[in-house]
Structures are given as C-alpha cells and as structure tokens.
Amino acid sequence: SQQGEEDPQALSIQEGENATMNCSYKTSINNLQWYRQNSGRGLVHLILIRSNEREKHSGRLRVTLDTSKKSSSLLITASRAADTASYFCATDEGSNYKLTFGKGTLLTVNP
Amino acid sequence: ETGVTQSPTHLIKTRGQQVTLRCSSQSGHNTVSWYQQALGQGPQFIFQYYREEENGRGNFPPRFSGLQFPNYSSELNVNALELDDSALYLCASSFGGPNTEAFFGQGTRLTVV
C-alpha cells in the first residue's frame, strides 16, 4: 500500500520559476525523504527531514514538514530544465525502516 | 553516483521462468532493501536484509526471495515469473536504523513475456 500521496500529479513550469510539490501521509513517521527519478531509472536522494524538524534546506531545495497535518512540501527555487523529473516522497514509519512511497509528481521545466 | 550497483540493467524473461537480480551495496552499508516499481507508480517495498537476515517483508508472495552475503551484497530471486512481475526493481542500501538515508541503484528493468 502507498502511504504518501503527492500533489499535484503533474506540474509544468518555465525555467526560473519556483516549483512546489506537496506530500501527505497517514501514520506517524520517523522521517520523510524526498527523491528524484529521471526517466524511470534509479532514485536520487534529495533530502531527509526528521519528525522533530520543521524545515530543511539544501541548495535550491527547501523542505517543510508539518506532523500535525501529516504533510510535507518540497520547494525547488529558480528551476532549470535539468530539474525535469519525477519527485517522490517516502516515509520511514516502521521498525524495519522500510520506505513507503507515493505515486510521485512529474515535474516538467520548459526552457 | 551512489555507489550502489545493480545487475543486469535490463532483462527479458518468459512467463514461468526464474530470475536472479544482484545488488552491491554502498561501502559500509549493512542494510539492503528491494523495491518493485511498476510503470507510473511509486516503488513498493519487497523486503529488507540486515546483516544477512531478512528484517521485514512487504506484501509480496513467497516466490519473491532474497539473500544477503557477508559483504552485504544481495540477490533478489523471483520464481515462476508472471506477466505482472514486469517492472523496475530497485535496490537500496543504508546503514540501517532510524533517520538514515537510503541510497538507490539504477535498477533492473525486468520484462516478462
């Protein structure tokens, strides 16, 4: 079963614009991780935010976590064509630290 | 580059056959997890190995089995292949434990015909 649900399912923007993707989940978590996937290949780890953290930055990425609303957002600032990819949130919720993924947001950045 | 390597990259098998996929984990990582990703979906957890023992399993039938070796590399075996097993199979390695990042390989694209 998939716990995380990304919103929107697809997003198309122009280069230089900001892109915001949201993720909702259902149960309590240890942490939430965001991944990028290009063309159905491997997942690239972007950022991990722990359940006791509210905001985290990494380069052009900003992630927020609201555990009371069971939601997270990923903001990519000043987007580039190379940011075109699918973005997934994944929650780490259990004792064996498996990741539960949503269906992803397909981001298209037009040059 | 994550240091997690998977082989082969692509594979075509016939329904009913058996397949073995391989994963070399990142240096120092003692935990390997396998995921199945169907087209247009997010990855689904198959199982996890920690220090050569299965440490959790998702909702997959017993014909999906695995191994982890002393060097922490791993294999995923699927018996009696079905058409619905066609997917991208991803391996992830980590240190294990809470709040550690999982690093993925490039995956093996399995097509069952």
Short mmCIF file of C-alpha atoms in Angstrom, two decimals:
data_model
loop_
_atom_site.label_atom_id
_atom_site.label_comp_id
_atom_site.label_asym_id
_atom_site.label_seq_id
_atom_site.Cartn_x
_atom_site.Cartn_y
_atom_site.Cartn_z
CA SER A 1 0.00 0.00 0.00
CA GLN A 2 1.15 3.54 -0.61
CA GLN A 3 1.09 5.94 2.28
CA GLY A 4 2.35 9.13 0.72
CA GLU A 5 0.30 10.99 -1.80
CA GLU A 6 1.99 13.67 -3.84
CA ASP A 7 0.13 16.63 -5.18
CA PRO A 8 -0.04 17.67 -7.94
CA GLN A 9 0.41 14.56 -10.07
CA ALA A 10 1.98 16.68 -12.79
CA LEU A 11 3.42 20.19 -12.86
CA SER A 12 4.69 22.18 -15.84
CA ILE A 13 6.60 25.44 -15.33
CA GLN A 14 9.06 27.72 -17.10
CA GLU A 15 12.74 27.84 -16.32
CA GLY A 16 13.46 30.25 -13.49
CA GLU A 17 10.13 29.74 -11.79
CA ASN A 18 9.69 28.01 -8.46
CA ALA A 19 8.10 24.57 -8.19
CA THR A 20 6.21 23.38 -5.13
CA MET A 21 5.17 19.80 -4.57
CA ASN A 22 3.18 18.50 -1.64
CA CYS A 23 3.04 15.15 0.10
CA SER A 24 0.50 13.82 2.57
CA TYR A 25 0.81 10.68 4.63
CA LYS A 26 -1.33 8.73 7.07
CA THR A 27 0.62 7.35 10.01
CA SER A 28 3.28 8.60 12.39
CA ILE A 29 6.78 8.59 10.94
CA ASN A 30 10.44 8.57 11.91
CA ASN A 31 11.36 10.75 8.97
CA LEU A 32 10.32 11.76 5.46
CA GLN A 33 12.63 11.66 2.47
CA TRP A 34 12.35 13.21 -0.97
CA TYR A 35 13.75 11.53 -4.07
CA ARG A 36 14.10 12.44 -7.73
CA GLN A 37 13.83 9.95 -10.59
CA ASN A 38 14.82 10.65 -14.18
CA SER A 39 13.18 8.66 -16.96
CA GLY A 40 12.30 5.60 -14.88
CA ARG A 41 15.83 4.99 -13.69
CA GLY A 42 17.29 4.97 -10.18
CA LEU A 43 16.12 7.22 -7.38
CA VAL A 44 18.38 10.08 -6.33
CA HIS A 45 18.17 11.02 -2.67
CA LEU A 46 17.46 14.74 -2.22
CA ILE A 47 16.81 15.39 1.43
CA LEU A 48 15.77 13.72 4.69
CA ILE A 49 13.74 15.58 7.30
CA ARG A 50 13.24 14.04 10.72
CA SER A 51 9.92 14.02 12.50
CA ASN A 52 11.16 16.59 15.04
CA GLU A 53 12.30 19.01 12.32
CA ARG A 54 10.07 21.56 10.64
CA GLU A 55 12.19 22.89 7.80
CA LYS A 56 15.35 21.93 5.99
CA HIS A 57 17.34 23.46 3.15
CA SER A 58 19.77 22.01 0.65
CA GLY A 59 20.94 24.27 -2.16
CA ARG A 60 17.85 25.28 -4.15
CA LEU A 61 15.66 22.84 -2.22
CA ARG A 62 13.51 23.69 0.76
CA VAL A 63 11.51 21.04 2.56
CA THR A 64 8.94 21.60 5.26
CA LEU A 65 7.25 19.06 7.49
CA ASP A 66 4.03 19.51 9.44
CA THR A 67 3.47 16.39 11.54
CA SER A 68 0.17 17.71 12.91
CA LYS A 69 -1.22 17.82 9.37
CA LYS A 70 0.83 14.80 8.23
CA SER A 71 2.13 16.72 5.26
CA SER A 72 5.35 17.90 3.69
CA SER A 73 6.27 20.19 0.85
CA LEU A 74 9.26 20.38 -1.46
CA LEU A 75 10.12 23.73 -2.98
CA ILE A 76 12.61 23.97 -5.84
CA THR A 77 13.64 27.55 -6.44
CA ALA A 78 14.87 29.02 -9.73
CA SER A 79 14.11 25.81 -11.59
CA ARG A 80 16.19 24.58 -14.51
CA ALA A 81 15.40 22.30 -17.44
CA ALA A 82 17.61 19.68 -15.77
CA ASP A 83 15.15 19.56 -12.84
CA THR A 84 12.66 17.83 -15.12
CA ALA A 85 11.97 14.51 -13.38
CA SER A 86 9.53 12.66 -11.17
CA TYR A 87 9.69 13.56 -7.49
CA PHE A 88 8.67 11.14 -4.75
CA CYS A 89 8.19 11.50 -1.05
CA ALA A 90 8.85 8.45 1.11
CA THR A 91 8.07 7.92 4.75
CA ASP A 92 10.02 5.80 7.19
CA GLU A 93 7.42 4.59 9.62
CA GLY A 94 8.22 1.16 10.96
CA SER A 95 10.75 -0.74 12.96
CA ASN A 96 12.44 -2.17 9.88
CA TYR A 97 12.78 1.32 8.41
CA LYS A 98 11.18 0.44 5.11
CA LEU A 99 10.23 3.38 2.95
CA THR A 100 6.66 3.85 1.81
CA PHE A 101 6.43 5.90 -1.39
CA GLY A 102 3.70 7.92 -3.01
CA LYS A 103 2.98 7.88 -6.73
CA GLY A 104 5.10 10.92 -7.40
CA THR A 105 4.84 14.30 -9.06
CA LEU A 106 6.04 14.63 -12.64
CA LEU A 107 7.76 18.00 -12.96
CA THR A 108 8.45 19.43 -16.40
CA VAL A 109 10.60 22.56 -16.62
CA ASN A 110 10.36 24.20 -20.01
CA PRO A 111 13.40 26.10 -21.31
CA GLU B 1 26.79 8.19 -8.18
CA THR B 2 25.53 6.45 -5.06
CA GLY B 3 27.95 3.51 -5.04
CA VAL B 4 25.03 1.09 -5.26
CA THR B 5 25.29 -1.03 -8.37
CA GLN B 6 22.71 -3.39 -9.81
CA SER B 7 22.99 -6.01 -12.50
CA PRO B 8 21.81 -6.62 -15.08
CA THR B 9 20.31 -3.30 -16.22
CA HIS B 10 17.76 -4.94 -18.49
CA LEU B 11 16.37 -8.45 -18.65
CA ILE B 12 13.72 -10.23 -20.69
CA LYS B 13 12.28 -13.47 -19.35
CA THR B 14 9.46 -15.80 -20.29
CA ARG B 15 6.48 -16.42 -18.03
CA GLY B 16 7.18 -19.31 -15.66
CA GLN B 17 10.94 -18.82 -15.65
CA GLN B 18 13.09 -17.82 -12.70
CA VAL B 19 15.27 -14.73 -12.40
CA THR B 20 18.07 -13.53 -10.13
CA LEU B 21 18.88 -9.85 -9.74
CA ARG B 22 22.01 -8.63 -8.00
CA CYS B 23 22.94 -5.61 -5.93
CA SER B 24 26.21 -4.37 -4.48
CA SER B 25 25.60 -2.02 -1.61
CA GLN B 26 27.48 1.16 -0.86
CA SER B 27 30.67 0.65 1.10
CA GLY B 28 29.98 0.44 4.83
CA HIS B 29 26.23 -0.09 4.47
CA ASN B 30 24.90 -3.18 6.22
CA THR B 31 21.25 -2.98 5.16
CA VAL B 32 19.80 -3.68 1.75
CA SER B 33 16.18 -3.22 0.72
CA TRP B 34 14.48 -4.22 -2.50
CA TYR B 35 11.62 -2.38 -4.16
CA GLN B 36 9.42 -3.05 -7.17
CA GLN B 37 8.27 -0.12 -9.26
CA ALA B 38 5.55 -0.68 -11.82
CA LEU B 39 5.14 1.82 -14.63
CA GLY B 40 3.63 5.07 -13.41
CA GLN B 41 3.71 4.03 -9.76
CA GLY B 42 5.92 4.65 -6.77
CA PRO B 43 8.29 1.94 -5.56
CA GLN B 44 6.77 -0.81 -3.41
CA PHE B 45 8.78 -2.40 -0.60
CA ILE B 46 9.55 -6.09 -1.19
CA PHE B 47 11.86 -6.93 1.72
CA GLN B 48 14.90 -5.82 3.65
CA TYR B 49 18.05 -7.61 4.75
CA TYR B 50 20.15 -6.59 7.72
CA ARG B 51 23.38 -8.45 8.45
CA GLU B 52 22.30 -11.40 6.27
CA GLU B 53 18.89 -11.82 7.93
CA GLU B 54 15.50 -10.83 6.49
CA ASN B 55 14.35 -7.83 8.50
CA GLY B 56 10.87 -7.14 7.22
CA ARG B 57 8.80 -8.04 4.22
CA GLY B 58 6.16 -6.27 2.18
CA ASN B 59 3.05 -7.71 0.59
CA PHE B 60 4.78 -9.98 -1.90
CA PRO B 61 4.29 -13.75 -2.34
CA PRO B 62 6.91 -16.31 -1.25
CA ARG B 63 8.13 -16.75 -4.82
CA PHE B 64 9.97 -13.50 -4.17
CA SER B 65 13.00 -14.41 -2.08
CA GLY B 66 16.35 -12.91 -1.28
CA LEU B 67 19.79 -13.31 0.15
CA GLN B 68 22.37 -11.05 1.68
CA PHE B 69 26.01 -12.08 1.70
CA PRO B 70 28.76 -11.39 4.27
CA ASN B 71 30.00 -8.48 2.16
CA TYR B 72 26.41 -7.09 2.36
CA SER B 73 25.72 -7.53 -1.35
CA SER B 74 22.33 -9.02 -2.08
CA GLU B 75 20.27 -11.02 -4.53
CA LEU B 76 16.58 -10.94 -5.34
CA ASN B 77 15.15 -14.16 -6.75
CA VAL B 78 11.75 -14.45 -8.36
CA ASN B 79 10.36 -17.87 -9.26
CA ALA B 80 7.51 -18.75 -11.60
CA LEU B 81 7.54 -15.34 -13.27
CA GLU B 82 4.21 -13.76 -14.13
CA LEU B 83 3.49 -11.01 -16.64
CA ASP B 84 2.69 -8.62 -13.76
CA ASP B 85 6.24 -9.04 -12.46
CA SER B 86 7.37 -6.78 -15.29
CA ALA B 87 8.73 -3.73 -13.50
CA LEU B 88 11.80 -1.78 -12.47
CA TYR B 89 13.47 -3.49 -9.49
CA LEU B 90 15.39 -1.15 -7.24
CA CYS B 91 17.91 -1.94 -4.57
CA ALA B 92 18.66 0.50 -1.76
CA SER B 93 21.43 0.38 0.79
CA SER B 94 21.73 2.15 4.09
CA PHE B 95 23.40 1.94 7.49
CA GLY B 96 20.15 0.71 8.92
CA GLY B 97 18.34 2.17 11.85
CA PRO B 98 16.16 5.26 12.03
CA ASN B 99 16.88 8.52 10.26
CA THR B 100 19.45 7.22 7.83
CA GLU B 101 19.27 7.94 4.14
CA ALA B 102 18.65 5.09 1.73
CA PHE B 103 20.69 5.23 -1.47
CA PHE B 104 19.34 3.55 -4.57
CA GLY B 105 20.96 1.85 -7.50
CA GLN B 106 19.94 2.46 -11.11
CA GLY B 107 17.60 -0.50 -11.11
CA THR B 108 17.00 -3.58 -13.24
CA ARG B 109 14.25 -3.35 -15.82
CA LEU B 110 12.59 -6.78 -15.98
CA THR B 111 10.22 -7.61 -18.80
CA VAL B 112 8.23 -10.84 -18.63
CA VAL B 113 6.76 -12.01 -21.93
#
